[in-house]
Amino acid sequence: MNDPQGLARMPEQEAITMVRRHIMRQGYDTTGYPLSRLRADRFSVGWMVYVPTRPGELAVDRAIFYVGDDGELEHATSAVAPTVYTADFEKRFLARHGVSGD
């Protein structure tokens, strides 16, 4: 899937900054979730932003944020597999841009 309607790919650092600002604005408890360690992994239409776990640490219901190239930000948790969430996120992204996902 390529950028619908010529939408540019959001830079990685912009996605991380958006998530950091969102977390601060919402007042989420970041105990054990150091914002200085936020990481972004690219998927087809945006970025999955999260704090990686440390060795031996379990990621049960860990916060994960999805940021589309169009600036749409969604908050999820590790309770939903990223492969499942990104597929659904992509469908919503395409729908927002009037592109059929079929």
mmCIF file with all atom_site columns, C-alpha atoms in Angstrom:
data_model
loop_
_atom_site.group_PDB
_atom_site.id
_atom_site.type_symbol
_atom_site.label_atom_id
_atom_site.label_alt_id
_atom_site.label_comp_id
_atom_site.label_asym_id
_atom_site.label_entity_id
_atom_site.label_seq_id
_atom_site.pdbx_PDB_ins_code
_atom_site.Cartn_x
_atom_site.Cartn_y
_atom_site.Cartn_z
_atom_site.occupancy
_atom_site.B_iso_or_equiv
_atom_site.pdbx_formal_charge
_atom_site.auth_seq_id
_atom_site.auth_comp_id
_atom_site.auth_asym_id
_atom_site.auth_atom_id
_atom_site.pdbx_PDB_model_num
ATOM 1   C CA . MET A 1 1   ? 0.000   0.000   0.000  1.00 0.00 ? 1   MET A CA 1
ATOM 2   C CA . ASN A 1 2   ? 1.489   3.316   -1.037 1.00 0.00 ? 2   ASN A CA 1
ATOM 3   C CA . ASP A 1 3   ? 0.659   6.774   0.262  1.00 0.00 ? 3   ASP A CA 1
ATOM 4   C CA . PRO A 1 4   ? -3.003  7.463   -0.584 1.00 0.00 ? 4   PRO A CA 1
ATOM 5   C CA . GLN A 1 5   ? -3.562  10.709  -2.425 1.00 0.00 ? 5   GLN A CA 1
ATOM 6   C CA . GLY A 1 6   ? 0.133   11.606  -2.206 1.00 0.00 ? 6   GLY A CA 1
ATOM 7   C CA . LEU A 1 7   ? 0.226   11.755  1.588  1.00 0.00 ? 7   LEU A CA 1
ATOM 8   C CA . ALA A 1 8   ? 3.822   12.108  2.775  1.00 0.00 ? 8   ALA A CA 1
ATOM 9   C CA . ARG A 1 9   ? 5.341   9.655   5.231  1.00 0.00 ? 9   ARG A CA 1
ATOM 10  C CA . MET A 1 10  ? 5.504   11.176  8.718  1.00 0.00 ? 10  MET A CA 1
ATOM 11  C CA . PRO A 1 11  ? 9.063   11.360  10.059 1.00 0.00 ? 11  PRO A CA 1
ATOM 12  C CA . GLU A 1 12  ? 9.812   8.980   12.925 1.00 0.00 ? 12  GLU A CA 1
ATOM 13  C CA . GLN A 1 13  ? 10.799  11.735  15.362 1.00 0.00 ? 13  GLN A CA 1
ATOM 14  C CA . GLU A 1 14  ? 7.558   13.619  14.670 1.00 0.00 ? 14  GLU A CA 1
ATOM 15  C CA . ALA A 1 15  ? 5.534   10.544  15.641 1.00 0.00 ? 15  ALA A CA 1
ATOM 16  C CA . ILE A 1 16  ? 7.522   10.131  18.863 1.00 0.00 ? 16  ILE A CA 1
ATOM 17  C CA . THR A 1 17  ? 7.081   13.826  19.709 1.00 0.00 ? 17  THR A CA 1
ATOM 18  C CA . MET A 1 18  ? 3.321   13.600  19.067 1.00 0.00 ? 18  MET A CA 1
ATOM 19  C CA . VAL A 1 19  ? 3.015   10.642  21.429 1.00 0.00 ? 19  VAL A CA 1
ATOM 20  C CA . ARG A 1 20  ? 5.151   12.296  24.128 1.00 0.00 ? 20  ARG A CA 1
ATOM 21  C CA . ARG A 1 21  ? 2.979   15.454  23.978 1.00 0.00 ? 21  ARG A CA 1
ATOM 22  C CA . HIS A 1 22  ? -0.218  13.387  24.021 1.00 0.00 ? 22  HIS A CA 1
ATOM 23  C CA . ILE A 1 23  ? 0.908   11.460  27.114 1.00 0.00 ? 23  ILE A CA 1
ATOM 24  C CA . MET A 1 24  ? 1.859   14.666  28.933 1.00 0.00 ? 24  MET A CA 1
ATOM 25  C CA . ARG A 1 25  ? -1.391  16.434  27.939 1.00 0.00 ? 25  ARG A CA 1
ATOM 26  C CA . GLN A 1 26  ? -3.527  13.492  29.067 1.00 0.00 ? 26  GLN A CA 1
ATOM 27  C CA . GLY A 1 27  ? -1.615  13.145  32.341 1.00 0.00 ? 27  GLY A CA 1
ATOM 28  C CA . TYR A 1 28  ? -1.014  9.410   31.971 1.00 0.00 ? 28  TYR A CA 1
ATOM 29  C CA . ASP A 1 29  ? 0.941   7.752   34.764 1.00 0.00 ? 29  ASP A CA 1
ATOM 30  C CA . THR A 1 30  ? 4.356   7.090   33.253 1.00 0.00 ? 30  THR A CA 1
ATOM 31  C CA . THR A 1 31  ? 5.765   5.165   36.208 1.00 0.00 ? 31  THR A CA 1
ATOM 32  C CA . GLY A 1 32  ? 7.818   2.377   34.638 1.00 0.00 ? 32  GLY A CA 1
ATOM 33  C CA . TYR A 1 33  ? 7.209   3.914   31.208 1.00 0.00 ? 33  TYR A CA 1
ATOM 34  C CA . PRO A 1 34  ? 10.060  6.426   30.723 1.00 0.00 ? 34  PRO A CA 1
ATOM 35  C CA . LEU A 1 35  ? 9.207   8.762   27.863 1.00 0.00 ? 35  LEU A CA 1
ATOM 36  C CA . SER A 1 36  ? 12.903  9.205   27.143 1.00 0.00 ? 36  SER A CA 1
ATOM 37  C CA . ARG A 1 37  ? 12.894  5.597   25.901 1.00 0.00 ? 37  ARG A CA 1
ATOM 38  C CA . LEU A 1 38  ? 10.023  5.939   23.407 1.00 0.00 ? 38  LEU A CA 1
ATOM 39  C CA . ARG A 1 39  ? 10.728  4.021   20.214 1.00 0.00 ? 39  ARG A CA 1
ATOM 40  C CA . ALA A 1 40  ? 8.893   4.018   16.873 1.00 0.00 ? 40  ALA A CA 1
ATOM 41  C CA . ASP A 1 41  ? 8.533   1.079   14.516 1.00 0.00 ? 41  ASP A CA 1
ATOM 42  C CA . ARG A 1 42  ? 7.294   1.748   11.008 1.00 0.00 ? 42  ARG A CA 1
ATOM 43  C CA . PHE A 1 43  ? 4.270   -0.027  9.541  1.00 0.00 ? 43  PHE A CA 1
ATOM 44  C CA . SER A 1 44  ? 2.506   0.576   6.227  1.00 0.00 ? 44  SER A CA 1
ATOM 45  C CA . VAL A 1 45  ? 0.683   3.858   7.025  1.00 0.00 ? 45  VAL A CA 1
ATOM 46  C CA . GLY A 1 46  ? 2.401   5.161   10.138 1.00 0.00 ? 46  GLY A CA 1
ATOM 47  C CA . TRP A 1 47  ? 4.280   4.366   13.314 1.00 0.00 ? 47  TRP A CA 1
ATOM 48  C CA . MET A 1 48  ? 3.803   2.163   16.353 1.00 0.00 ? 48  MET A CA 1
ATOM 49  C CA . VAL A 1 49  ? 5.285   4.104   19.292 1.00 0.00 ? 49  VAL A CA 1
ATOM 50  C CA . TYR A 1 50  ? 6.041   2.487   22.646 1.00 0.00 ? 50  TYR A CA 1
ATOM 51  C CA . VAL A 1 51  ? 8.632   2.038   25.381 1.00 0.00 ? 51  VAL A CA 1
ATOM 52  C CA . PRO A 1 52  ? 10.381  -1.301  24.873 1.00 0.00 ? 52  PRO A CA 1
ATOM 53  C CA . THR A 1 53  ? 10.479  -3.669  27.798 1.00 0.00 ? 53  THR A CA 1
ATOM 54  C CA . ARG A 1 54  ? 13.737  -4.402  29.534 1.00 0.00 ? 54  ARG A CA 1
ATOM 55  C CA . PRO A 1 55  ? 15.133  -7.951  29.518 1.00 0.00 ? 55  PRO A CA 1
ATOM 56  C CA . GLY A 1 56  ? 12.983  -10.175 31.734 1.00 0.00 ? 56  GLY A CA 1
ATOM 57  C CA . GLU A 1 57  ? 10.178  -7.581  31.954 1.00 0.00 ? 57  GLU A CA 1
ATOM 58  C CA . LEU A 1 58  ? 6.671   -8.650  30.888 1.00 0.00 ? 58  LEU A CA 1
ATOM 59  C CA . ALA A 1 59  ? 4.650   -6.378  28.601 1.00 0.00 ? 59  ALA A CA 1
ATOM 60  C CA . VAL A 1 60  ? 1.173   -7.088  29.954 1.00 0.00 ? 60  VAL A CA 1
ATOM 61  C CA . ASP A 1 61  ? -1.256  -4.313  28.958 1.00 0.00 ? 61  ASP A CA 1
ATOM 62  C CA . ARG A 1 62  ? 1.657   -2.039  28.091 1.00 0.00 ? 62  ARG A CA 1
ATOM 63  C CA . ALA A 1 63  ? 0.695   1.217   26.358 1.00 0.00 ? 63  ALA A CA 1
ATOM 64  C CA . ILE A 1 64  ? 1.236   1.316   22.607 1.00 0.00 ? 64  ILE A CA 1
ATOM 65  C CA . PHE A 1 65  ? 0.395   4.315   20.448 1.00 0.00 ? 65  PHE A CA 1
ATOM 66  C CA . TYR A 1 66  ? -0.301  4.207   16.731 1.00 0.00 ? 66  TYR A CA 1
ATOM 67  C CA . VAL A 1 67  ? 0.294   7.359   14.683 1.00 0.00 ? 67  VAL A CA 1
ATOM 68  C CA . GLY A 1 68  ? -0.843  7.535   11.078 1.00 0.00 ? 68  GLY A CA 1
ATOM 69  C CA . ASP A 1 69  ? 0.967   9.508   8.421  1.00 0.00 ? 69  ASP A CA 1
ATOM 70  C CA . ASP A 1 70  ? -2.070  11.816  8.486  1.00 0.00 ? 70  ASP A CA 1
ATOM 71  C CA . GLY A 1 71  ? -1.482  12.659  12.184 1.00 0.00 ? 71  GLY A CA 1
ATOM 72  C CA . GLU A 1 72  ? -4.223  10.429  13.597 1.00 0.00 ? 72  GLU A CA 1
ATOM 73  C CA . LEU A 1 73  ? -3.133  9.053   16.981 1.00 0.00 ? 73  LEU A CA 1
ATOM 74  C CA . GLU A 1 74  ? -4.684  6.049   18.717 1.00 0.00 ? 74  GLU A CA 1
ATOM 75  C CA . HIS A 1 75  ? -3.879  4.643   22.160 1.00 0.00 ? 75  HIS A CA 1
ATOM 76  C CA . ALA A 1 76  ? -3.952  0.864   22.572 1.00 0.00 ? 76  ALA A CA 1
ATOM 77  C CA . THR A 1 77  ? -2.259  -1.722  24.756 1.00 0.00 ? 77  THR A CA 1
ATOM 78  C CA . SER A 1 78  ? -0.186  -4.809  24.227 1.00 0.00 ? 78  SER A CA 1
ATOM 79  C CA . ALA A 1 79  ? -3.315  -6.843  25.052 1.00 0.00 ? 79  ALA A CA 1
ATOM 80  C CA . VAL A 1 80  ? -4.090  -6.617  21.316 1.00 0.00 ? 80  VAL A CA 1
ATOM 81  C CA . ALA A 1 81  ? -1.338  -8.055  19.120 1.00 0.00 ? 81  ALA A CA 1
ATOM 82  C CA . PRO A 1 82  ? 0.340   -5.288  17.109 1.00 0.00 ? 82  PRO A CA 1
ATOM 83  C CA . THR A 1 83  ? -0.175  -7.255  13.879 1.00 0.00 ? 83  THR A CA 1
ATOM 84  C CA . VAL A 1 84  ? -3.924  -7.284  14.508 1.00 0.00 ? 84  VAL A CA 1
ATOM 85  C CA . TYR A 1 85  ? -4.079  -3.637  15.590 1.00 0.00 ? 85  TYR A CA 1
ATOM 86  C CA . THR A 1 86  ? -1.997  -2.353  12.676 1.00 0.00 ? 86  THR A CA 1
ATOM 87  C CA . ALA A 1 87  ? -4.218  -4.182  10.169 1.00 0.00 ? 87  ALA A CA 1
ATOM 88  C CA . ASP A 1 88  ? -7.317  -2.541  11.663 1.00 0.00 ? 88  ASP A CA 1
ATOM 89  C CA . PHE A 1 89  ? -5.543  0.835   11.903 1.00 0.00 ? 89  PHE A CA 1
ATOM 90  C CA . GLU A 1 90  ? -4.631  0.595   8.231  1.00 0.00 ? 90  GLU A CA 1
ATOM 91  C CA . LYS A 1 91  ? -8.281  -0.065  7.297  1.00 0.00 ? 91  LYS A CA 1
ATOM 92  C CA . ARG A 1 92  ? -9.413  3.001   9.284  1.00 0.00 ? 92  ARG A CA 1
ATOM 93  C CA . PHE A 1 93  ? -6.629  5.073   7.711  1.00 0.00 ? 93  PHE A CA 1
ATOM 94  C CA . LEU A 1 94  ? -7.679  4.048   4.196  1.00 0.00 ? 94  LEU A CA 1
ATOM 95  C CA . ALA A 1 95  ? -11.334 4.753   4.992  1.00 0.00 ? 95  ALA A CA 1
ATOM 96  C CA . ARG A 1 96  ? -10.429 8.262   6.245  1.00 0.00 ? 96  ARG A CA 1
ATOM 97  C CA . HIS A 1 97  ? -8.773  8.899   2.884  1.00 0.00 ? 97  HIS A CA 1
ATOM 98  C CA . GLY A 1 98  ? -11.495 7.370   0.741  1.00 0.00 ? 98  GLY A CA 1
ATOM 99  C CA . VAL A 1 99  ? -9.332  4.482   -0.419 1.00 0.00 ? 99  VAL A CA 1
ATOM 100 C CA . SER A 1 100 ? -10.745 0.982   -0.626 1.00 0.00 ? 100 SER A CA 1
ATOM 101 C CA . GLY A 1 101 ? -8.711  -1.492  1.390  1.00 0.00 ? 101 GLY A CA 1
ATOM 102 C CA . ASP A 1 102 ? -9.730  -4.405  -0.852 1.00 0.00 ? 102 ASP A CA 1
#
